[in-house]
Coordinates of C-alpha atoms in Angstrom, one line a residue:
Chain A
M1 CA -4.6 -6.9 -31.7
R2 CA -3.2 -3.5 -31.1
F3 CA -2.9 -1.2 -28.1
D4 CA -2.3 2.6 -28.2
S5 CA -1.5 4.3 -24.8
A6 CA -3.9 7.1 -24.2
D7 CA -1.9 9.2 -21.8
R8 CA 1.5 9.0 -23.7
G9 CA 0.1 8.8 -27.3
V10 CA 2.4 5.7 -27.9
R11 CA 1.4 2.6 -29.9
A12 CA 2.6 -0.2 -27.7
L13 CA 1.5 -3.1 -29.6
D14 CA 0.8 -3.4 -33.4
S15 CA -0.7 -6.4 -35.1
V16 CA 0.1 -9.0 -32.5
S17 CA -1.6 -12.2 -33.1
F18 CA -0.9 -15.6 -31.7
A19 CA -2.6 -18.6 -30.2
A20 CA -1.5 -20.6 -27.0
T21 CA -2.6 -24.2 -26.8
E22 CA -3.7 -25.9 -23.6
N23 CA -1.1 -26.8 -21.1
E24 CA 1.5 -25.1 -23.3
F25 CA 4.3 -23.1 -21.7
L26 CA 4.8 -20.2 -24.2
S27 CA 7.7 -17.8 -23.6
V28 CA 7.6 -14.3 -25.0
V29 CA 11.0 -12.6 -25.4
G30 CA 11.7 -9.1 -26.6
P31 CA 13.7 -5.9 -26.0
S32 CA 12.6 -3.7 -23.1
G33 CA 9.7 -1.4 -23.9
C34 CA 8.3 -3.7 -26.7
G35 CA 4.9 -4.0 -25.0
K36 CA 5.5 -7.5 -23.4
S37 CA 3.9 -6.3 -20.2
T38 CA 1.1 -4.5 -22.1
L39 CA 0.3 -7.7 -23.8
L40 CA 0.0 -9.6 -20.5
R41 CA -2.1 -6.9 -19.0
I42 CA -4.5 -7.3 -21.9
L43 CA -4.6 -11.0 -21.5
A44 CA -5.3 -10.4 -17.8
G45 CA -8.2 -8.1 -18.5
I46 CA -6.7 -5.1 -16.8
L47 CA -6.3 -3.3 -20.1
E48 CA -8.6 -3.3 -23.2
P49 CA -7.0 -3.6 -26.6
T50 CA -7.4 -0.6 -28.8
S51 CA -8.5 -3.0 -31.6
G52 CA -8.7 -6.8 -31.7
A53 CA -9.6 -9.1 -29.0
V54 CA -8.5 -12.1 -26.9
E55 CA -10.4 -15.2 -27.7
F56 CA -10.7 -18.2 -25.4
A57 CA -11.4 -21.1 -27.7
A58 CA -12.0 -23.5 -24.8
R59 CA -15.0 -21.3 -23.7
G60 CA -16.1 -19.6 -26.8
S61 CA -15.3 -16.0 -27.1
A62 CA -18.0 -14.7 -24.9
E63 CA -16.5 -15.6 -21.7
R64 CA -13.0 -15.0 -20.3
L65 CA -10.8 -17.8 -19.1
R66 CA -9.6 -17.1 -15.6
T67 CA -6.1 -15.7 -15.6
A68 CA -3.5 -15.2 -12.7
L69 CA -0.8 -12.7 -13.3
V70 CA 2.6 -12.8 -11.5
F71 CA 4.4 -9.6 -11.4
Q72 CA 8.2 -8.9 -11.5
E73 CA 8.2 -7.6 -7.8
H74 CA 5.9 -5.9 -5.4
G75 CA 3.0 -8.1 -6.5
L76 CA 2.3 -9.1 -3.0
L77 CA 0.1 -6.9 -0.8
P78 CA 2.5 -5.6 1.9
W79 CA -0.6 -5.6 4.5
C80 CA -1.4 -9.3 3.9
T81 CA 0.4 -12.2 5.4
V82 CA 2.0 -14.9 3.3
L83 CA -1.1 -17.1 3.7
E84 CA -3.6 -14.3 2.9
N85 CA -1.4 -13.3 -0.2
V86 CA -1.5 -17.0 -1.4
A87 CA -5.2 -17.2 -0.7
L88 CA -6.0 -13.8 -2.4
G89 CA -6.8 -15.1 -5.8
L90 CA -9.3 -17.5 -4.4
E91 CA -10.5 -14.8 -2.0
L92 CA -11.3 -12.5 -4.8
R93 CA -13.2 -15.1 -6.8
G94 CA -15.5 -15.7 -3.8
V95 CA -14.1 -18.9 -2.4
P96 CA -15.1 -19.4 1.3
R97 CA -12.3 -18.7 3.9
A98 CA -12.0 -22.2 5.1
D99 CA -11.7 -23.7 1.7
R100 CA -9.2 -21.1 0.3
E101 CA -7.0 -21.4 3.5
R102 CA -6.8 -25.1 3.2
A103 CA -5.7 -24.8 -0.4
A104 CA -3.3 -21.9 0.4
H105 CA -1.8 -24.0 3.2
A106 CA -1.0 -26.9 1.0
F107 CA 0.7 -24.7 -1.6
V108 CA 2.7 -22.6 0.9
A109 CA 4.1 -26.0 2.1
A110 CA 4.8 -26.9 -1.6
V111 CA 7.0 -23.9 -2.1
G112 CA 8.7 -24.7 1.2
L113 CA 7.5 -21.6 3.1
E114 CA 5.4 -23.3 5.9
R115 CA 7.4 -21.6 8.5
F116 CA 6.5 -18.2 7.1
T117 CA 2.7 -18.6 6.9
G118 CA 2.0 -15.6 9.2
A119 CA 5.0 -13.5 8.0
Y120 CA 4.4 -10.2 6.2
P121 CA 6.2 -9.7 2.8
H122 CA 8.8 -7.2 4.1
E123 CA 10.0 -10.0 6.4
L124 CA 10.9 -12.1 3.4
S125 CA 13.8 -12.1 0.8
V126 CA 13.0 -11.1 -2.7
G127 CA 13.3 -14.7 -3.8
M128 CA 10.9 -15.9 -1.1
R129 CA 8.4 -13.3 -2.2
Q130 CA 8.5 -14.5 -5.8
R131 CA 7.8 -18.0 -4.4
V132 CA 4.8 -16.6 -2.6
A133 CA 3.6 -14.9 -5.8
L134 CA 4.0 -18.1 -7.9
A135 CA 2.1 -20.1 -5.1
R136 CA -0.7 -17.6 -5.3
A137 CA -1.0 -17.9 -9.2
F138 CA -0.9 -21.7 -9.1
V139 CA -3.4 -22.0 -6.2
S140 CA -5.9 -19.8 -7.8
D141 CA -8.2 -21.6 -9.9
A142 CA -6.8 -19.7 -13.0
E143 CA -6.8 -21.6 -16.3
I144 CA -4.0 -19.4 -17.7
L145 CA -1.0 -18.2 -15.7
L146 CA 0.6 -15.0 -16.9
L147 CA 4.2 -14.5 -15.7
D148 CA 5.6 -11.0 -16.2
E149 CA 9.3 -11.2 -15.9
P150 CA 8.9 -13.2 -12.5
F151 CA 12.6 -13.6 -11.9
G152 CA 13.7 -10.2 -13.3
A153 CA 14.4 -8.7 -9.9
L154 CA 16.5 -11.6 -8.6
D155 CA 20.2 -12.2 -8.7
A156 CA 21.4 -15.0 -11.2
Q157 CA 21.8 -17.8 -8.7
T158 CA 18.5 -17.4 -7.1
R159 CA 16.9 -17.0 -10.5
A160 CA 18.4 -20.3 -11.7
V161 CA 17.0 -22.1 -8.6
L162 CA 13.5 -20.6 -9.0
Q163 CA 13.5 -21.5 -12.7
Q164 CA 14.0 -25.1 -11.5
E165 CA 11.2 -24.6 -8.9
L166 CA 8.8 -23.3 -11.4
M167 CA 9.5 -26.3 -13.7
R168 CA 8.9 -28.6 -10.8
I169 CA 5.6 -27.1 -9.8
W170 CA 4.4 -26.8 -13.4
R171 CA 5.1 -30.4 -13.9
D172 CA 2.8 -31.3 -10.9
H173 CA 0.2 -28.6 -11.7
R174 CA -0.1 -28.4 -15.4
H175 CA -1.4 -24.9 -16.7
T176 CA -1.3 -23.0 -19.9
V177 CA 1.4 -20.5 -19.2
V178 CA 2.3 -17.3 -21.1
H179 CA 5.8 -16.2 -19.7
V180 CA 7.3 -12.9 -20.6
T181 CA 11.0 -12.2 -20.1
H182 CA 13.9 -10.4 -21.7
D183 CA 16.2 -13.2 -20.9
I184 CA 16.7 -15.4 -24.0
E185 CA 18.2 -18.4 -22.1
E186 CA 15.3 -18.3 -19.6
A187 CA 12.7 -18.1 -22.4
I188 CA 14.3 -21.3 -24.1
L189 CA 14.9 -23.1 -20.8
L190 CA 11.3 -22.9 -19.7
G191 CA 9.2 -22.5 -23.0
D192 CA 7.7 -25.1 -25.2
R193 CA 7.7 -22.3 -27.8
V194 CA 9.4 -19.0 -27.8
L195 CA 7.7 -16.0 -29.3
V196 CA 10.1 -13.3 -30.4
M197 CA 8.8 -9.6 -30.4
S198 CA 10.2 -6.6 -32.0
G199 CA 10.9 -3.3 -30.5
R200 CA 8.1 -0.6 -30.0
P201 CA 5.5 -0.9 -31.4
G202 CA 5.7 -4.5 -30.5
R203 CA 5.1 -7.0 -33.3
I204 CA 5.7 -10.8 -33.5
L205 CA 9.0 -11.5 -35.4
E206 CA 8.9 -15.3 -35.1
I207 CA 7.6 -18.1 -33.1
L208 CA 10.1 -20.9 -32.5
A209 CA 9.6 -24.5 -31.1
V210 CA 12.2 -25.5 -28.5
P211 CA 13.3 -29.1 -29.3
L212 CA 14.1 -30.1 -25.7
P213 CA 12.4 -32.9 -23.8
R214 CA 11.2 -32.5 -20.3
P215 CA 12.2 -32.5 -17.5
R216 CA 14.9 -30.1 -18.6
E217 CA 18.3 -29.7 -17.0
P218 CA 20.1 -26.4 -17.2
R219 CA 23.0 -28.4 -18.7
A220 CA 20.7 -29.0 -21.8
M221 CA 21.4 -25.3 -22.8
D222 CA 24.8 -26.4 -24.0
R223 CA 23.5 -28.8 -26.8
P224 CA 24.4 -27.6 -30.2
E225 CA 20.8 -27.2 -31.5
I226 CA 19.9 -25.1 -28.5
R227 CA 23.0 -22.9 -28.8
D228 CA 21.9 -22.3 -32.5
L229 CA 18.4 -21.5 -31.5
K230 CA 19.9 -18.9 -28.8
W231 CA 22.1 -17.4 -31.3
H232 CA 19.2 -17.2 -33.8
V233 CA 16.9 -15.4 -31.2
W234 CA 19.7 -13.1 -30.4
Q235 CA 20.3 -12.1 -34.0
L236 CA 16.6 -11.3 -34.3
L237 CA 16.7 -9.2 -31.1
E238 CA 20.0 -7.5 -31.8
R239 CA 18.7 -5.7 -34.7
E240 CA 15.7 -4.3 -32.6
V241 CA 17.9 -3.3 -29.8
R242 CA 20.3 -1.5 -32.0
G243 CA 17.3 0.2 -33.7
S244 CA 16.0 1.4 -30.5
L245 CA 19.4 2.8 -29.5
G246 CA 19.7 4.6 -32.7
L247 CA 22.6 2.5 -33.8
A248 CA 23.3 1.2 -37.3
G249 CA 22.6 -2.5 -38.3
S250 CA 25.0 -5.5 -37.5
P251 CA 28.6 -4.6 -36.5
Chain B
M1 CA 15.5 12.0 31.3
A2 CA 18.7 13.0 33.3
S3 CA 18.7 16.5 31.5
V4 CA 15.0 17.0 32.5
A5 CA 15.9 16.1 36.2
A6 CA 18.9 18.4 36.3
L7 CA 16.8 21.3 34.8
L8 CA 14.0 20.8 37.4
L9 CA 16.6 20.5 40.2
L10 CA 18.2 23.8 39.0
W11 CA 14.8 25.5 38.8
E12 CA 13.9 24.2 42.3
L13 CA 17.1 25.5 43.8
G14 CA 16.8 28.8 42.0
A15 CA 13.3 29.3 43.2
R16 CA 14.2 28.5 46.7
A17 CA 17.1 30.7 46.6
G18 CA 15.0 33.6 45.2
V19 CA 17.3 33.8 42.0
V20 CA 14.4 33.0 39.5
Y21 CA 11.4 35.3 39.3
E22 CA 9.1 33.3 41.5
L23 CA 5.8 34.7 40.4
A24 CA 6.4 33.5 36.8
F25 CA 8.4 30.5 37.8
P26 CA 7.1 28.9 40.9
A27 CA 9.3 26.0 42.3
P28 CA 8.4 22.6 40.8
T29 CA 7.6 21.2 44.2
A30 CA 5.0 23.9 44.5
I31 CA 3.5 23.0 41.2
A32 CA 3.5 19.3 42.0
A33 CA 1.6 20.2 45.2
E34 CA -0.8 22.2 43.2
V35 CA -1.4 19.4 40.7
A36 CA -2.1 17.1 43.6
A37 CA -4.6 19.6 45.1
L38 CA -6.2 20.2 41.6
V39 CA -6.9 16.4 40.9
G40 CA -8.1 16.0 44.4
G41 CA -10.9 18.5 43.9
I42 CA -14.3 17.6 42.3
D43 CA -14.2 20.9 40.1
F44 CA -11.1 19.8 38.1
W45 CA -12.9 16.6 37.0
R46 CA -15.9 18.6 35.8
H47 CA -13.7 20.8 33.6
L48 CA -11.6 17.8 32.4
G49 CA -14.8 15.9 31.5
A50 CA -16.0 18.9 29.5
T51 CA -12.9 19.3 27.5
L52 CA -12.7 15.6 26.8
A53 CA -16.3 15.4 25.8
R54 CA -16.1 18.3 23.3
T55 CA -12.8 17.4 22.0
S56 CA -13.9 13.7 21.3
L57 CA -17.4 14.7 20.1
G58 CA -15.8 17.3 17.7
A59 CA -13.1 14.8 16.5
V60 CA -15.7 12.0 15.6
L61 CA -18.3 14.4 14.0
G62 CA -15.5 16.1 12.0
G63 CA -13.0 13.1 11.6
A64 CA -15.5 10.4 10.4
P65 CA -16.9 12.1 7.3
A66 CA -13.6 13.7 6.6
L67 CA -11.9 10.2 6.5
L68 CA -14.6 9.0 4.1
A69 CA -14.2 12.1 1.9
G70 CA -10.5 11.8 2.0
L71 CA -10.4 8.2 0.8
A72 CA -12.9 9.0 -1.8
M73 CA -10.8 12.0 -3.1
G74 CA -7.7 9.8 -3.2
W75 CA -9.4 7.0 -5.0
S76 CA -11.6 9.0 -7.7
S77 CA -10.2 11.8 -9.6
R78 CA -13.9 12.8 -10.2
V79 CA -14.4 13.3 -6.5
R80 CA -11.1 15.0 -6.2
A81 CA -12.0 17.6 -8.9
A82 CA -15.3 18.3 -7.2
L83 CA -14.0 18.6 -3.6
D84 CA -10.6 20.1 -4.1
P85 CA -11.8 23.7 -4.5
I86 CA -13.8 23.5 -1.4
V87 CA -11.0 22.1 0.6
A88 CA -8.5 24.7 -0.9
A89 CA -10.9 27.5 0.1
I90 CA -11.6 26.4 3.7
H91 CA -8.4 24.7 4.7
P92 CA -6.2 27.8 5.0
L93 CA -8.7 29.5 7.3
P94 CA -7.7 29.5 11.0
K95 CA -10.7 27.6 12.3
I96 CA -10.9 29.5 15.7
A97 CA -11.5 32.7 13.7
V98 CA -15.1 31.5 12.6
L99 CA -16.2 30.8 16.2
P100 CA -17.9 34.2 16.6
L101 CA -19.7 33.5 13.2
L102 CA -20.8 30.0 14.4
M103 CA -22.1 31.5 17.6
V104 CA -24.2 33.9 15.6
I105 CA -25.6 30.9 13.6
F106 CA -25.9 28.4 16.2
G107 CA -26.0 30.2 19.4
I108 CA -23.5 30.5 22.3
G109 CA -24.2 27.0 23.6
E110 CA -22.3 23.7 22.9
T111 CA -23.1 23.3 19.3
S112 CA -21.1 26.1 18.0
K113 CA -18.1 25.0 19.9
V114 CA -18.3 21.4 18.8
I115 CA -18.7 22.6 15.2
A116 CA -15.5 24.6 15.4
I117 CA -13.7 21.8 16.8
A118 CA -15.1 19.3 14.1
L119 CA -14.1 21.8 11.4
G120 CA -10.6 22.0 12.6
A121 CA -10.3 18.2 13.2
S122 CA -11.5 17.3 9.8
F123 CA -8.8 18.7 7.6
P124 CA -5.7 16.8 8.8
I125 CA -7.3 13.4 8.4
L126 CA -9.0 14.4 5.0
L127 CA -5.7 15.5 3.6
N128 CA -3.7 12.5 4.9
A129 CA -6.3 10.0 3.8
A130 CA -6.4 11.4 0.3
A131 CA -2.6 11.4 0.1
G132 CA -2.5 7.9 1.6
V133 CA -4.7 6.5 -1.1
R134 CA -2.7 8.3 -3.8
Q135 CA 0.6 7.0 -2.8
I136 CA -0.6 3.3 -3.1
S137 CA 1.3 1.5 -5.9
P138 CA -0.9 1.1 -8.9
L139 CA 0.4 -2.4 -9.0
H140 CA -1.5 -3.3 -6.0
F141 CA -4.7 -2.2 -7.7
D142 CA -3.7 -4.4 -10.7
V143 CA -3.2 -7.4 -8.5
V144 CA -6.7 -7.3 -7.3
R145 CA -8.1 -6.4 -10.8
S146 CA -6.2 -9.2 -12.4
Y147 CA -8.2 -11.7 -10.3
G148 CA -11.6 -10.0 -11.2
G149 CA -11.7 -8.4 -7.8
S150 CA -14.9 -6.2 -7.2
R151 CA -14.8 -2.5 -6.3
R152 CA -15.8 -3.4 -2.7
K153 CA -12.7 -5.8 -2.6
L154 CA -10.5 -3.1 -4.1
F155 CA -11.6 -1.0 -1.2
T156 CA -11.1 -3.5 1.6
R157 CA -7.9 -5.0 0.2
V158 CA -6.1 -2.1 -1.2
V159 CA -7.5 1.3 -0.6
L160 CA -8.2 1.0 3.2
P161 CA -5.1 -0.8 4.3
G162 CA -2.8 0.9 1.8
A163 CA -3.9 4.3 3.2
L164 CA -4.0 3.2 6.7
P165 CA -0.5 4.3 7.8
F166 CA -1.4 7.9 6.5
V167 CA -4.8 7.7 8.0
L168 CA -3.3 7.0 11.5
T169 CA -0.8 10.0 11.2
G170 CA -3.9 12.1 10.1
L171 CA -5.9 10.9 13.1
R172 CA -3.1 11.9 15.4
L173 CA -2.8 15.5 13.9
S174 CA -6.7 15.8 13.9
L175 CA -6.7 14.9 17.6
N176 CA -4.1 17.5 18.4
V177 CA -6.0 20.1 16.5
A178 CA -9.2 19.2 18.2
L179 CA -7.7 19.6 21.7
L180 CA -6.1 22.9 20.6
I181 CA -9.3 24.3 19.3
S182 CA -11.1 23.0 22.4
I183 CA -8.8 24.9 24.7
A184 CA -9.0 27.9 22.5
V185 CA -12.9 28.1 22.6
E186 CA -12.9 27.5 26.3
L187 CA -10.3 30.4 26.8
V188 CA -12.7 32.9 25.2
A189 CA -16.3 31.6 25.5
S190 CA -17.0 28.7 27.8
P191 CA -18.0 28.3 31.5
T192 CA -16.4 24.8 31.6
G193 CA -13.3 23.1 30.4
L194 CA -9.6 23.2 31.0
G195 CA -9.2 26.2 28.9
R196 CA -11.7 28.0 31.2
L197 CA -9.8 26.7 34.2
I198 CA -6.5 28.2 32.6
W199 CA -8.4 31.5 32.1
L200 CA -9.7 31.7 35.6
S201 CA -6.2 31.1 37.0
W202 CA -4.9 33.9 35.0
E203 CA -7.6 36.2 36.1
T204 CA -6.9 35.4 39.7
L205 CA -3.2 35.3 39.0
R206 CA -2.8 31.6 40.5
V207 CA 0.4 30.8 38.6
E208 CA 1.0 27.5 40.3
R209 CA -2.5 26.5 39.1
L210 CA -1.8 27.7 35.4
Y211 CA 1.3 25.3 35.5
A212 CA -0.7 22.6 37.0
V213 CA -3.3 22.6 34.3
L214 CA -0.5 22.6 31.7
V215 CA 1.0 19.5 33.3
V216 CA -2.4 17.8 33.1
L217 CA -2.7 18.8 29.3
S218 CA 0.7 17.5 28.5
A219 CA -0.1 14.2 30.4
L220 CA -3.3 14.1 28.2
G221 CA -1.3 14.5 25.1
V222 CA 1.3 12.0 26.0
A223 CA -1.6 9.5 26.8
I224 CA -3.3 10.2 23.4
N225 CA 0.0 9.5 21.6
L226 CA 0.6 6.3 23.6
A227 CA -2.9 5.1 22.8
L228 CA -2.4 5.9 19.0
G229 CA 0.9 4.2 18.9
R230 CA -0.7 1.0 20.4
L231 CA -3.7 1.4 17.9
A232 CA -1.3 1.6 15.0
R233 CA 0.7 -1.5 16.0
R234 CA -2.6 -3.4 16.3
L235 CA -4.1 -2.1 13.0
A236 CA -1.0 -2.0 11.0
P237 CA 1.2 -4.7 12.1
W238 CA 3.1 -4.9 8.7
Q239 CA 4.4 -1.3 9.2
P240 CA 6.5 -1.3 12.3
S241 CA 7.9 2.0 11.5
I242 CA 4.8 4.2 12.2
A243 CA 4.2 2.7 15.5
A244 CA 6.8 5.1 17.1

């Protein structure tokens, strides 16, 4: 597919084509401004591609699969309580109040925030807010979860803990996940496969399988084959980042 | 509080000692006595009732459609493009200046007064509602859209609550303007109302009474602000800052 931004006259995505399989965790990594977020917004149905299409093989191309999008931050509605925010996805799909609140309660407990059910987002830390956002995505009956740099606004330690949290929730509640990040380590730690994108306009450079069993430990990042993979992804990206900065090739 | 008390005490002593010009600045105790006499009489309540009735009627008739128009202008660029020139043309006009014209069109009765008040009350809430919708983060619209939320859900879950703090500010300003124009029309063209009472007191040079009506008016303003603060805390509990 392709996406041209109308108001800025910029081609954000060019000839991007890939397939995610059911219950796969697919990580997308690329330099900033490469159209990663645009890609997720197209998958979420917020934007229409200029050309090309999203096909949902499970359903035939006519009908969309239900998606849930998790934003980097500010994805919670400030005027809704934690419980209302978690239940929002179900509410918007017409699930009756009693049912959606029961489901939301269970998931608020699953992310350890039961004491904050009635709190408003401004009363929570950034990390807690992202847990609420993840809970909303998992509790909604979405078939594909779209994560747009969900930990990008967090400090390194909180991020590491929430990565583990995400792995744990995903283990218990399998979904197909498309996860966008600019953090190579995070892409490899979380993903079954890593899709590497070029700078603007975004194209796919390579799709790499991550040879790591689950459950994964952060320590697994020190294995030689994973270090090689990290290095390989970085070499792919470095050229793109240098290009976008107007710098020459490899040093 | 202490500074106010000190000022009142100085004023009182000055008035009693004949240092201050007593015709323009009667002693605070004399004004207090006049307030008591005023609220003890039946006439006062008739005037107060008339002012409150036309203020609230004008605020509702002007404010409700203005709220809807403002939200629509904030949400839809097409509506904004259509209404902006009208708003830009009428808004700068001092609304009290159209009262004589309104009296030509609608007669000298209550209608022309209420319309003048409604006209004045409509703009603050319209402009604030439109600005309130426009400052909502596009991300919040995306959240609802990404779950396939309907336009109705966009309105109830994003547009309305997102604009609410601005709408409440607009409401406060609108009520202020409504009261202002009520008093103004009563000063010039009404047999009833606190504005009329002020004018009568001026014509008979009852200065204590002038002050007494002002005391009542400021008490009214304080009461309105308190009520709105309470309303804001109730309607927008996620936004503690606007309650003040």
